CSV table of C-alpha atoms and ligand atoms in Angstrom, one decimal:
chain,number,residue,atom,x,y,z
A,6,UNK,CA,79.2,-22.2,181.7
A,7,UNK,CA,79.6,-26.0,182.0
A,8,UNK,CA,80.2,-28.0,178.6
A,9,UNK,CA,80.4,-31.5,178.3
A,10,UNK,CA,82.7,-32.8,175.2
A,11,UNK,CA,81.2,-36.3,173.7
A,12,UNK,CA,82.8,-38.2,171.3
A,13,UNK,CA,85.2,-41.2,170.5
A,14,UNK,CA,89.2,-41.3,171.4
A,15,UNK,CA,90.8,-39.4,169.1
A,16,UNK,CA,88.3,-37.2,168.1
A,17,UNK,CA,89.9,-34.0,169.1
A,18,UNK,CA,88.5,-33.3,172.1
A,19,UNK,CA,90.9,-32.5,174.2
A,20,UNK,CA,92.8,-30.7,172.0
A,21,UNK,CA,90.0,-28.6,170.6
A,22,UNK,CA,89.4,-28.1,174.6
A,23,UNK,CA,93.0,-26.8,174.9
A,24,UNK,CA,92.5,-23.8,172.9
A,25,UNK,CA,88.5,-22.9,174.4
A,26,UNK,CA,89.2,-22.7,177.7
A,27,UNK,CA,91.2,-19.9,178.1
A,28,UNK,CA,88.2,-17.6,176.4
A,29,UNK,CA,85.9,-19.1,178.5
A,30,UNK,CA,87.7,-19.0,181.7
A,31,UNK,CA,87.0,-22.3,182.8
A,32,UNK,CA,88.9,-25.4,183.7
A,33,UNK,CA,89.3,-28.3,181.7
A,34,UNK,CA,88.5,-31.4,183.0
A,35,UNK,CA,89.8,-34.3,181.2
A,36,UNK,CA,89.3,-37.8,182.9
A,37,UNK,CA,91.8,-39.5,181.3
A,38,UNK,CA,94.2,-36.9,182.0
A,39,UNK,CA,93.6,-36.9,185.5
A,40,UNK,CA,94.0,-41.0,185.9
A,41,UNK,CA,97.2,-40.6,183.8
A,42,UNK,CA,98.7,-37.8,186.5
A,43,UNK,CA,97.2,-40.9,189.1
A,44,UNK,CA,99.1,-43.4,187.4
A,45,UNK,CA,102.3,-41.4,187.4
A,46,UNK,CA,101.9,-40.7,191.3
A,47,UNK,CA,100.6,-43.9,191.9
A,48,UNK,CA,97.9,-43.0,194.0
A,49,UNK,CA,95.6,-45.5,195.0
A,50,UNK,CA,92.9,-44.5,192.2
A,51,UNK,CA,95.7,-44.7,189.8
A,52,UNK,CA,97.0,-48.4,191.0
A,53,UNK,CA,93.0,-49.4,190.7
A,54,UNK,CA,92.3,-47.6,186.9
A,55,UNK,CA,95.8,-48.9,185.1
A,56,UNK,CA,95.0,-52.4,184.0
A,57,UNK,CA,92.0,-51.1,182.6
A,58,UNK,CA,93.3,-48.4,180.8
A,59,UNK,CA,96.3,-50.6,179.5
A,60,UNK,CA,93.6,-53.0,178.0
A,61,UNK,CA,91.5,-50.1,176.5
A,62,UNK,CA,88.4,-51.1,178.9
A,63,UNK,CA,86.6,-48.5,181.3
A,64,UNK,CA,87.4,-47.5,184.7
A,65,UNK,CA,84.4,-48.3,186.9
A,66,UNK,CA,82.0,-46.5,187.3
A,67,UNK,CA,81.8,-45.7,191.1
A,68,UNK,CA,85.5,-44.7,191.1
A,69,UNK,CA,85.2,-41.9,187.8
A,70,UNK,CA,81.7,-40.9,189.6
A,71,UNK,CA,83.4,-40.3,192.9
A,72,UNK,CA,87.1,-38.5,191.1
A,73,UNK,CA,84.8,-35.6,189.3
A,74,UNK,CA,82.5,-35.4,192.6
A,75,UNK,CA,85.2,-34.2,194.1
A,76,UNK,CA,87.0,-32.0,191.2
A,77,UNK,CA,84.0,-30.4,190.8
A,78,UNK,CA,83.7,-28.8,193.8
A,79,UNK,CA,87.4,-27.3,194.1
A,80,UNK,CA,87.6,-23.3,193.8
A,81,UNK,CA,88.7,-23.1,190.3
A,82,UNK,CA,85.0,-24.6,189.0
A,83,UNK,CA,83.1,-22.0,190.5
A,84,UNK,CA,82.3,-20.4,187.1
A,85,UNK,CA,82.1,-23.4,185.1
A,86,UNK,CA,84.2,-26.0,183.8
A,87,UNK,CA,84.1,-28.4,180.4
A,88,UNK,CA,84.1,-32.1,180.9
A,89,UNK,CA,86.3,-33.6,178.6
A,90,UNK,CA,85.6,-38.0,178.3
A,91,UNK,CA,83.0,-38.0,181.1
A,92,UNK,CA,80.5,-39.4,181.1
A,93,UNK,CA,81.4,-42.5,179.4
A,94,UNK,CA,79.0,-44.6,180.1
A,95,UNK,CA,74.9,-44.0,181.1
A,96,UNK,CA,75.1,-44.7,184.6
A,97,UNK,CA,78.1,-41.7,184.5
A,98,UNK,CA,75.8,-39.9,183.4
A,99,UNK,CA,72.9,-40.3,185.2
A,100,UNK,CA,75.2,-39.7,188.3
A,101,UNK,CA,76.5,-36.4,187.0
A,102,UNK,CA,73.0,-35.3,186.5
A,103,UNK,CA,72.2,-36.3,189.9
A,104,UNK,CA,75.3,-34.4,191.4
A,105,UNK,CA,74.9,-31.3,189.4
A,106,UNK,CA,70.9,-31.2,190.3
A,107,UNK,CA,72.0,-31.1,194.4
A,108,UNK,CA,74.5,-28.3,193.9
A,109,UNK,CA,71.9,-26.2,192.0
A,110,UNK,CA,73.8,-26.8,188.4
A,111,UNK,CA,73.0,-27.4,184.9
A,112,UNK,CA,74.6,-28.2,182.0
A,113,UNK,CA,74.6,-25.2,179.3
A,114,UNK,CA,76.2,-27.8,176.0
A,115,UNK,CA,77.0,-31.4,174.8
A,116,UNK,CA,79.1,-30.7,172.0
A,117,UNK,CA,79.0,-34.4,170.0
A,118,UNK,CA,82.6,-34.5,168.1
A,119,UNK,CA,81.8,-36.7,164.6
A,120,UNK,CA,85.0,-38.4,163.3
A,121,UNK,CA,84.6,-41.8,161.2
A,122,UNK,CA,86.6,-44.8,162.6
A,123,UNK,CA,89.2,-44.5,159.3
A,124,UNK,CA,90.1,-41.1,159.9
A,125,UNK,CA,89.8,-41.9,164.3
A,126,UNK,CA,92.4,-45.0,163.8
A,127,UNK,CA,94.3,-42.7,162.0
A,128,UNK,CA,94.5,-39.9,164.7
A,129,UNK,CA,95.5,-42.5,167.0
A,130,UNK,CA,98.1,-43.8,165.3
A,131,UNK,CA,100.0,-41.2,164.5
A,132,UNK,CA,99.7,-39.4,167.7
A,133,UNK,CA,102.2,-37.7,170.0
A,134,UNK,CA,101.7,-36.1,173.4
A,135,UNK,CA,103.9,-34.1,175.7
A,136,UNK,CA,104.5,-36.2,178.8
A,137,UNK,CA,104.8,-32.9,180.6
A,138,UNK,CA,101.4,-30.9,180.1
A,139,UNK,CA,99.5,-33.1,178.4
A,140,UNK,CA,99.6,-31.8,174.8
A,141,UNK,CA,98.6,-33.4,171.6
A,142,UNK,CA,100.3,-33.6,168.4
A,143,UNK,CA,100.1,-36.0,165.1
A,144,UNK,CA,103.4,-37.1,163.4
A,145,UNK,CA,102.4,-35.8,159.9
A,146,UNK,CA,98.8,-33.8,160.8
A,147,UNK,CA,99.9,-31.5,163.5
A,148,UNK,CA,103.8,-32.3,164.3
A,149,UNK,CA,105.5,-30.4,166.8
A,150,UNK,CA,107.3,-27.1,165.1
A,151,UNK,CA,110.7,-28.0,166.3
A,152,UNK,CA,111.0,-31.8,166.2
A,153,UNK,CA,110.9,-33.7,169.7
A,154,UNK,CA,109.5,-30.4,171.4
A,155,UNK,CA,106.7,-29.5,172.8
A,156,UNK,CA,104.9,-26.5,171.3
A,157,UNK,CA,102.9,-25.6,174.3
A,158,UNK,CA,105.5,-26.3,177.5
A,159,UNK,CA,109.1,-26.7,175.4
A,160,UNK,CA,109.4,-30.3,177.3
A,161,UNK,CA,111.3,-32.5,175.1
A,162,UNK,CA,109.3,-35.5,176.6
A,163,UNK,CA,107.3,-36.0,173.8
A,164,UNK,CA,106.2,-39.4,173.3
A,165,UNK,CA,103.3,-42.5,172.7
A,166,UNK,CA,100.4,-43.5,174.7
A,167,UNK,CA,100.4,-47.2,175.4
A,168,UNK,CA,97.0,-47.2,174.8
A,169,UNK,CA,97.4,-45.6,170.8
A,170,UNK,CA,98.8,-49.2,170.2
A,171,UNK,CA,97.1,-50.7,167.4
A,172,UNK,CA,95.1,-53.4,168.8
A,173,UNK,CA,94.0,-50.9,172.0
A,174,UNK,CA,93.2,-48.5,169.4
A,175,UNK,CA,90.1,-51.4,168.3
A,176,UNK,CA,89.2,-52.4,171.9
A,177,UNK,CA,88.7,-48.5,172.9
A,178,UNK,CA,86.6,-48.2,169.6
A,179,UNK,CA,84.3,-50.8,169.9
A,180,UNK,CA,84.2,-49.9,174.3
A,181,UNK,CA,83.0,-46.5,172.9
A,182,UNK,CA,80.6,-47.9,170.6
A,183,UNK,CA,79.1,-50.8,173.4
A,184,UNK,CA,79.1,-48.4,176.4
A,185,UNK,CA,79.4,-45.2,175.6
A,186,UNK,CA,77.6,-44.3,172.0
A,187,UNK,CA,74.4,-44.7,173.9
A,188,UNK,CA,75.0,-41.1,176.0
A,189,UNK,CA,74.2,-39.4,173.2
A,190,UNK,CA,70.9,-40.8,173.6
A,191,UNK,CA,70.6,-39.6,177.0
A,192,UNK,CA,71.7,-36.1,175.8
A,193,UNK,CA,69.2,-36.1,173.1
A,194,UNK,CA,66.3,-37.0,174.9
A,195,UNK,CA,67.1,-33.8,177.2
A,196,UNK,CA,68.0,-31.4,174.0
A,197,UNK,CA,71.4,-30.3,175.1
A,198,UNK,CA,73.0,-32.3,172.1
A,199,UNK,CA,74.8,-30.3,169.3
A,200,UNK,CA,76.8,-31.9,167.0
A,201,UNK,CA,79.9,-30.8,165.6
A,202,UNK,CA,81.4,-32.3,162.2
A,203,UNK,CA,85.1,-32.5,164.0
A,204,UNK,CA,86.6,-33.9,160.6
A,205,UNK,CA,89.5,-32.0,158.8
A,206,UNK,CA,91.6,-28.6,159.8
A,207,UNK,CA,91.6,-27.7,163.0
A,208,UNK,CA,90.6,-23.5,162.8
A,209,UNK,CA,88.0,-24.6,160.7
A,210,UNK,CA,86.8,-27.5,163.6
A,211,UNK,CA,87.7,-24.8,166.3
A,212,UNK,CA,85.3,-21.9,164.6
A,213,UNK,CA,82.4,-24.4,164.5
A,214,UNK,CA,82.6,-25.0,167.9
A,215,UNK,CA,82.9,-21.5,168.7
A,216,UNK,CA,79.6,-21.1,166.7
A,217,UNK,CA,78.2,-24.0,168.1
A,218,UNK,CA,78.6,-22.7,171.7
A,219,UNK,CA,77.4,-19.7,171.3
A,220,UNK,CA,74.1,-20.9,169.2
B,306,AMP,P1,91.2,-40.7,177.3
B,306,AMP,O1,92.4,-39.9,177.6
B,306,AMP,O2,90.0,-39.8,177.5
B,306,AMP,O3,91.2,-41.3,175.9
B,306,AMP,O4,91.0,-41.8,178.4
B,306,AMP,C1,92.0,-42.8,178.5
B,306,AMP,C2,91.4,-44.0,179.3
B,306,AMP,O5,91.1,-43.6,180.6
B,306,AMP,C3,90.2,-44.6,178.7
B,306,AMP,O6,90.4,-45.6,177.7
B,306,AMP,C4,89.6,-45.3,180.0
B,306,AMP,O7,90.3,-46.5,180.3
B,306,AMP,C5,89.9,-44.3,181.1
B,306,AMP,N1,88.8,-43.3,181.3
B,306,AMP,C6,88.9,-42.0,181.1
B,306,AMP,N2,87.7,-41.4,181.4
B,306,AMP,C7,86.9,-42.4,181.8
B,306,AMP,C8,85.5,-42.5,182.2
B,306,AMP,N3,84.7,-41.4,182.3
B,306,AMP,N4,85.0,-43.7,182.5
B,306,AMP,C9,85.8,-44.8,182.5
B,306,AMP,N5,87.0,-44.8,182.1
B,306,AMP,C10,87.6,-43.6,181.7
């Protein structure tokens, strides 16, 4: 099965993503993940993609295109995988379609997470991740269950992105409304869209999107 999850920062993608994937037996391929594992090695990609993630602005295109070209075709995505903030932009997505079409693939979903910008700001704010696997957490929503410990990995290296800052927070809004709101469109116009209302408790956001996958 491949699965593509659309939607603004902080709408729970990711984390919703987290607890599918094992079901489904399928990787989860989160770009932003993947340029913050660059950044931490600092790879070449991850010297290129930091100044723009700092500012809350978009990695080009041609680099993103070219990092899930290549993930893509590793072992562990032979039975599928769920793209988790790519595409982000048209031309992303227009290359993805491109790719997929020359390895004889097709996308099955785009789940489209809705979240206002109140209750997205919000997220973002108050959110925690585990600088060890990657886990989210909100400081009163979702806080850890022991304080300063991860849940998932028991790393005590729980911390802030740089880019939940408030100010970033508004540039990677209005980025996602300018370049990226207009994939849904693309989406649409090829009926793989489903949207999820990703507002509120997590089970209940989590069975939805059970429901919606298998609709
Ligand atoms: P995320 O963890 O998905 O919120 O991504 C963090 C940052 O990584 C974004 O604000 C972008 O700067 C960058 N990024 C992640 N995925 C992409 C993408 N598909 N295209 C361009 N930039 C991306």
């Amino acid at each position: 099965m491949i699965l593509l999850f659309f939607g603004p920062p902080g709408a729970g993608k990711g984390t919703q993503a987290k607890a599918i994937i094992e079901d489904l037996q399928i990787p989860q391929l989160a770009t932003g993940d993947m340029l913050r594992v660059a950044i931490k090695k600092q790879t070449e990609l991850g010297l290129k993609a930091q100044k723009f993630m700092d500012a809350g602005n978009l990695v080009p295109d041609a680099l993103m295109v070219s990092l899930i070209q290549e993930r893509i075709q590793q072992e562990d995505c032979k039975n599928g995988f769920l793209l988790d903030g790519f595409p982000r932009t048209v031309p992303q997505a227009e290359a993805l379609s491109s790719m997929l079409e020359s390895f004889g693939l097709k996308i099955d979903h785009v789940v489209s997470f809705k979240v206002d910008r109140e209750e997205l700001i919000e997220r973002l704010s108050g959110r925690i991740i585990c600088g060890n696997c990657g886990a989210s957490f909100h400081e009163t929503n979702r806080p850890p269950k022991k304080e300063g410990i991860c849940d998932d990995c028991g790393s005590e290296n729980l911390k802030r992105r740089p880019d939940d800052q408030r100010d970033v927070v508004g540039t990677r809004l209005d980025t996602f409304n300018r370049e990226t709101a207009p994939v849904e469109g693309y989406y649409l116009e090829r009926g793989l869209l489903r949207e999820l209302d990703a507002k509120g408790d997590f089970e209940e956001i989590q069975n939805s999107l059970k429901a919606t996958i298998k609709a």
